[in-house]
Amino acid sequence: MEKLINDFSFGLFFWQILLFVGLVLLLRKFAWKPILDSVNNREEGIKNALESAEAARKEMQNLQADNERILNEARAERDGMLKEARQLKENIITEAKTEAQTEADKIVAQAQATIESEKKAAIADLKSQVAGLSVEIAEKVVRRELADKDKQLALVESMLGDVTLN
């Protein structure tokens, strides 16, 4: 260290400082500014990329929330449609049962009416047959009774005795 202090030259030191300051000025003018601009541009680019990434992340969150909302709405709509379809099915089944019961009641009523009319027709036919047979039997009995003169007179007298005059 002593050798450095002994060999120290102010002229050489002056020129070295002058060259260093000149080099710094030249670097500042021609190199530092483009280097700093490049660093600033890079810093700005990184900052913009981070902001874009944050915006994209927020947009993805919004899209996910929207997708979840749409999915929930679709599920709710599907559930509503299924519920409506079940209700419609039950209504159709109930209507079909009611119509079938009404139709069955109508058929039973028609069958009962048909049975009743056929029964009345059969009774009327039976009455006409009984009346015909009764007339035939009465005719035969009356012929036999009236074949004899004494029996005719006895029959007329008994009928006259049964009749009361008012």
mmCIF file of C-alpha atoms in Angstrom:
data_model
loop_
_atom_site.group_PDB
_atom_site.id
_atom_site.type_symbol
_atom_site.label_atom_id
_atom_site.label_comp_id
_atom_site.label_asym_id
_atom_site.label_seq_id
_atom_site.Cartn_x
_atom_site.Cartn_y
_atom_site.Cartn_z
ATOM 1 C CA MET A 1 0.000 0.000 0.000
ATOM 2 C CA GLU A 2 2.848 2.323 0.649
ATOM 3 C CA LYS A 3 4.128 1.798 -2.843
ATOM 4 C CA LEU A 4 0.815 2.987 -4.241
ATOM 5 C CA ILE A 5 0.933 6.129 -2.149
ATOM 6 C CA ASN A 6 4.552 6.808 -3.175
ATOM 7 C CA ASP A 7 3.880 6.223 -6.923
ATOM 8 C CA PHE A 8 0.680 8.305 -6.928
ATOM 9 C CA SER A 9 0.488 10.828 -9.762
ATOM 10 C CA PHE A 10 -2.035 13.652 -9.753
ATOM 11 C CA GLY A 11 -1.891 14.103 -13.528
ATOM 12 C CA LEU A 12 -2.669 10.492 -14.194
ATOM 13 C CA PHE A 13 -5.440 10.625 -11.582
ATOM 14 C CA PHE A 14 -6.885 13.761 -13.234
ATOM 15 C CA TRP A 15 -6.923 12.157 -16.696
ATOM 16 C CA GLN A 16 -8.430 8.966 -15.358
ATOM 17 C CA ILE A 17 -11.222 10.898 -13.600
ATOM 18 C CA LEU A 18 -11.772 12.977 -16.731
ATOM 19 C CA LEU A 19 -11.989 9.841 -18.918
ATOM 20 C CA PHE A 20 -14.257 8.130 -16.364
ATOM 21 C CA VAL A 21 -16.599 11.124 -16.234
ATOM 22 C CA GLY A 22 -16.565 11.309 -20.061
ATOM 23 C CA LEU A 23 -17.267 7.610 -20.308
ATOM 24 C CA VAL A 24 -20.101 7.934 -17.794
ATOM 25 C CA LEU A 25 -21.534 10.880 -19.767
ATOM 26 C CA LEU A 26 -21.236 8.961 -23.035
ATOM 27 C CA LEU A 27 -22.769 5.856 -21.482
ATOM 28 C CA ARG A 28 -25.497 7.968 -19.951
ATOM 29 C CA LYS A 29 -26.320 9.596 -23.257
ATOM 30 C CA PHE A 30 -26.019 6.577 -25.542
ATOM 31 C CA ALA A 31 -26.249 3.429 -23.401
ATOM 32 C CA TRP A 32 -27.993 4.150 -20.111
ATOM 33 C CA LYS A 33 -31.035 5.753 -21.663
ATOM 34 C CA PRO A 34 -31.776 2.828 -24.052
ATOM 35 C CA ILE A 35 -30.945 0.332 -21.277
ATOM 36 C CA LEU A 36 -33.221 2.152 -18.808
ATOM 37 C CA ASP A 37 -35.925 2.524 -21.487
ATOM 38 C CA SER A 38 -35.634 -1.185 -22.212
ATOM 39 C CA VAL A 39 -35.824 -2.002 -18.477
ATOM 40 C CA ASN A 40 -38.792 0.374 -18.061
ATOM 41 C CA ASN A 41 -40.520 -1.135 -21.113
ATOM 42 C CA ARG A 42 -39.906 -4.590 -19.755
ATOM 43 C CA GLU A 43 -41.179 -3.548 -16.327
ATOM 44 C CA GLU A 44 -44.260 -1.977 -17.964
ATOM 45 C CA GLY A 45 -44.780 -5.157 -20.045
ATOM 46 C CA ILE A 46 -44.530 -7.340 -16.952
ATOM 47 C CA LYS A 47 -46.894 -5.026 -15.115
ATOM 48 C CA ASN A 48 -49.386 -5.146 -18.034
ATOM 49 C CA ALA A 49 -49.044 -8.928 -18.236
ATOM 50 C CA LEU A 50 -49.741 -9.213 -14.497
ATOM 51 C CA GLU A 51 -52.755 -6.900 -14.844
ATOM 52 C CA SER A 52 -53.975 -8.901 -17.845
ATOM 53 C CA ALA A 53 -53.484 -12.132 -15.940
ATOM 54 C CA GLU A 54 -55.416 -10.715 -12.969
ATOM 55 C CA ALA A 55 -58.180 -9.489 -15.296
ATOM 56 C CA ALA A 56 -58.272 -12.904 -17.005
ATOM 57 C CA ARG A 57 -58.433 -14.599 -13.605
ATOM 58 C CA LYS A 58 -61.322 -12.348 -12.560
ATOM 59 C CA GLU A 59 -63.025 -12.965 -15.919
ATOM 60 C CA MET A 60 -62.596 -16.720 -15.415
ATOM 61 C CA GLN A 61 -64.124 -16.415 -11.947
ATOM 62 C CA ASN A 62 -67.032 -14.440 -13.415
ATOM 63 C CA LEU A 63 -67.457 -17.023 -16.174
ATOM 64 C CA GLN A 64 -67.352 -19.843 -13.652
ATOM 65 C CA ALA A 65 -69.937 -18.063 -11.517
ATOM 66 C CA ASP A 66 -72.095 -17.476 -14.609
ATOM 67 C CA ASN A 67 -71.677 -21.092 -15.666
ATOM 68 C CA GLU A 68 -72.638 -22.257 -12.192
ATOM 69 C CA ARG A 69 -75.652 -19.934 -12.187
ATOM 70 C CA ILE A 70 -76.722 -21.123 -15.648
ATOM 71 C CA LEU A 71 -76.219 -24.744 -14.579
ATOM 72 C CA ASN A 72 -78.338 -24.182 -11.465
ATOM 73 C CA GLU A 73 -81.031 -22.483 -13.549
ATOM 74 C CA ALA A 74 -80.978 -25.385 -16.013
ATOM 75 C CA ARG A 75 -81.273 -27.866 -13.153
ATOM 76 C CA ALA A 76 -84.159 -25.907 -11.655
ATOM 77 C CA GLU A 77 -85.863 -25.727 -15.057
ATOM 78 C CA ARG A 78 -85.323 -29.451 -15.583
ATOM 79 C CA ASP A 79 -86.761 -30.203 -12.147
ATOM 80 C CA GLY A 80 -89.729 -27.948 -12.912
ATOM 81 C CA MET A 81 -90.316 -29.679 -16.237
ATOM 82 C CA LEU A 82 -90.117 -33.106 -14.590
ATOM 83 C CA LYS A 83 -92.536 -31.997 -11.888
ATOM 84 C CA GLU A 84 -94.888 -30.604 -14.511
ATOM 85 C CA ALA A 85 -94.637 -33.822 -16.535
ATOM 86 C CA ARG A 86 -95.425 -35.902 -13.445
ATOM 87 C CA GLN A 87 -98.393 -33.668 -12.653
ATOM 88 C CA LEU A 88 -99.590 -33.913 -16.255
ATOM 89 C CA LYS A 89 -99.230 -37.705 -16.116
ATOM 90 C CA GLU A 90 -101.237 -37.862 -12.908
ATOM 91 C CA ASN A 91 -103.906 -35.578 -14.392
ATOM 92 C CA ILE A 92 -104.150 -37.727 -17.519
ATOM 93 C CA ILE A 93 -104.403 -40.897 -15.423
ATOM 94 C CA THR A 94 -107.068 -39.302 -13.216
ATOM 95 C CA GLU A 95 -109.004 -38.100 -16.270
ATOM 96 C CA ALA A 96 -108.755 -41.540 -17.863
ATOM 97 C CA LYS A 97 -109.988 -43.199 -14.662
ATOM 98 C CA THR A 98 -112.860 -40.718 -14.394
ATOM 99 C CA GLU A 99 -113.807 -41.204 -18.045
ATOM 100 C CA ALA A 100 -113.590 -44.990 -17.675
ATOM 101 C CA GLN A 101 -115.754 -44.872 -14.537
ATOM 102 C CA THR A 102 -118.270 -42.602 -16.277
ATOM 103 C CA GLU A 103 -118.322 -44.862 -19.320
ATOM 104 C CA ALA A 104 -118.699 -47.941 -17.102
ATOM 105 C CA ASP A 105 -121.571 -46.287 -15.208
ATOM 106 C CA LYS A 106 -123.171 -45.346 -18.519
ATOM 107 C CA ILE A 107 -122.826 -48.919 -19.828
ATOM 108 C CA VAL A 108 -124.244 -50.328 -16.568
ATOM 109 C CA ALA A 109 -127.161 -47.876 -16.736
ATOM 110 C CA GLN A 110 -127.817 -48.824 -20.360
ATOM 111 C CA ALA A 111 -127.624 -52.518 -19.459
ATOM 112 C CA GLN A 112 -130.048 -51.999 -16.571
ATOM 113 C CA ALA A 113 -132.422 -50.059 -18.841
ATOM 114 C CA THR A 114 -132.181 -52.775 -21.475
ATOM 115 C CA ILE A 115 -132.801 -55.465 -18.870
ATOM 116 C CA GLU A 116 -135.769 -53.516 -17.490
ATOM 117 C CA SER A 117 -137.295 -52.993 -20.947
ATOM 118 C CA GLU A 118 -136.758 -56.642 -21.869
ATOM 119 C CA LYS A 119 -138.254 -57.641 -18.535
ATOM 120 C CA LYS A 120 -141.321 -55.470 -19.208
ATOM 121 C CA ALA A 121 -141.594 -56.886 -22.718
ATOM 122 C CA ALA A 122 -141.317 -60.439 -21.347
ATOM 123 C CA ILE A 123 -143.954 -59.710 -18.686
ATOM 124 C CA ALA A 124 -146.255 -58.171 -21.307
ATOM 125 C CA ASP A 125 -145.719 -61.157 -23.588
ATOM 126 C CA LEU A 126 -146.342 -63.513 -20.678
ATOM 127 C CA LYS A 127 -149.508 -61.608 -19.738
ATOM 128 C CA SER A 128 -150.772 -61.789 -23.309
ATOM 129 C CA GLN A 129 -150.029 -65.516 -23.432
ATOM 130 C CA VAL A 130 -151.721 -66.052 -20.038
ATOM 131 C CA ALA A 131 -154.695 -63.987 -21.180
ATOM 132 C CA GLY A 132 -154.953 -66.015 -24.366
ATOM 133 C CA LEU A 133 -154.711 -69.254 -22.470
ATOM 134 C CA SER A 134 -157.252 -67.988 -19.940
ATOM 135 C CA VAL A 135 -159.655 -67.069 -22.704
ATOM 136 C CA GLU A 136 -159.190 -70.480 -24.314
ATOM 137 C CA ILE A 137 -159.720 -72.277 -21.016
ATOM 138 C CA ALA A 138 -162.716 -70.089 -20.164
ATOM 139 C CA GLU A 139 -164.121 -70.703 -23.624
ATOM 140 C CA LYS A 140 -163.747 -74.448 -23.208
ATOM 141 C CA VAL A 141 -165.225 -74.356 -19.723
ATOM 142 C CA VAL A 142 -168.114 -72.163 -20.840
ATOM 143 C CA ARG A 143 -168.811 -74.433 -23.797
ATOM 144 C CA ARG A 144 -168.925 -77.400 -21.560
ATOM 145 C CA GLU A 145 -171.007 -75.591 -18.996
ATOM 146 C CA LEU A 146 -173.339 -74.116 -21.542
ATOM 147 C CA ALA A 147 -173.741 -77.310 -23.507
ATOM 148 C CA ASP A 148 -176.413 -78.427 -21.091
ATOM 149 C CA LYS A 149 -179.575 -76.253 -20.804
ATOM 150 C CA ASP A 150 -180.024 -76.839 -17.114
ATOM 151 C CA LYS A 151 -176.456 -75.825 -16.423
ATOM 152 C CA GLN A 152 -176.904 -72.619 -18.454
ATOM 153 C CA LEU A 153 -179.910 -71.604 -16.418
ATOM 154 C CA ALA A 154 -178.147 -72.421 -13.145
ATOM 155 C CA LEU A 155 -175.106 -70.335 -14.234
ATOM 156 C CA VAL A 156 -177.283 -67.350 -15.205
ATOM 157 C CA GLU A 157 -179.135 -67.516 -11.906
ATOM 158 C CA SER A 158 -175.915 -67.754 -9.888
ATOM 159 C CA MET A 159 -174.463 -64.763 -11.760
ATOM 160 C CA LEU A 160 -177.638 -62.792 -11.212
ATOM 161 C CA GLY A 161 -177.494 -63.672 -7.540
ATOM 162 C CA ASP A 162 -173.908 -62.427 -7.306
ATOM 163 C CA VAL A 163 -174.705 -59.116 -8.939
ATOM 164 C CA THR A 164 -176.154 -56.587 -6.528
ATOM 165 C CA LEU A 165 -178.162 -53.697 -7.711
ATOM 166 C CA ASN A 166 -177.238 -50.336 -6.329
#
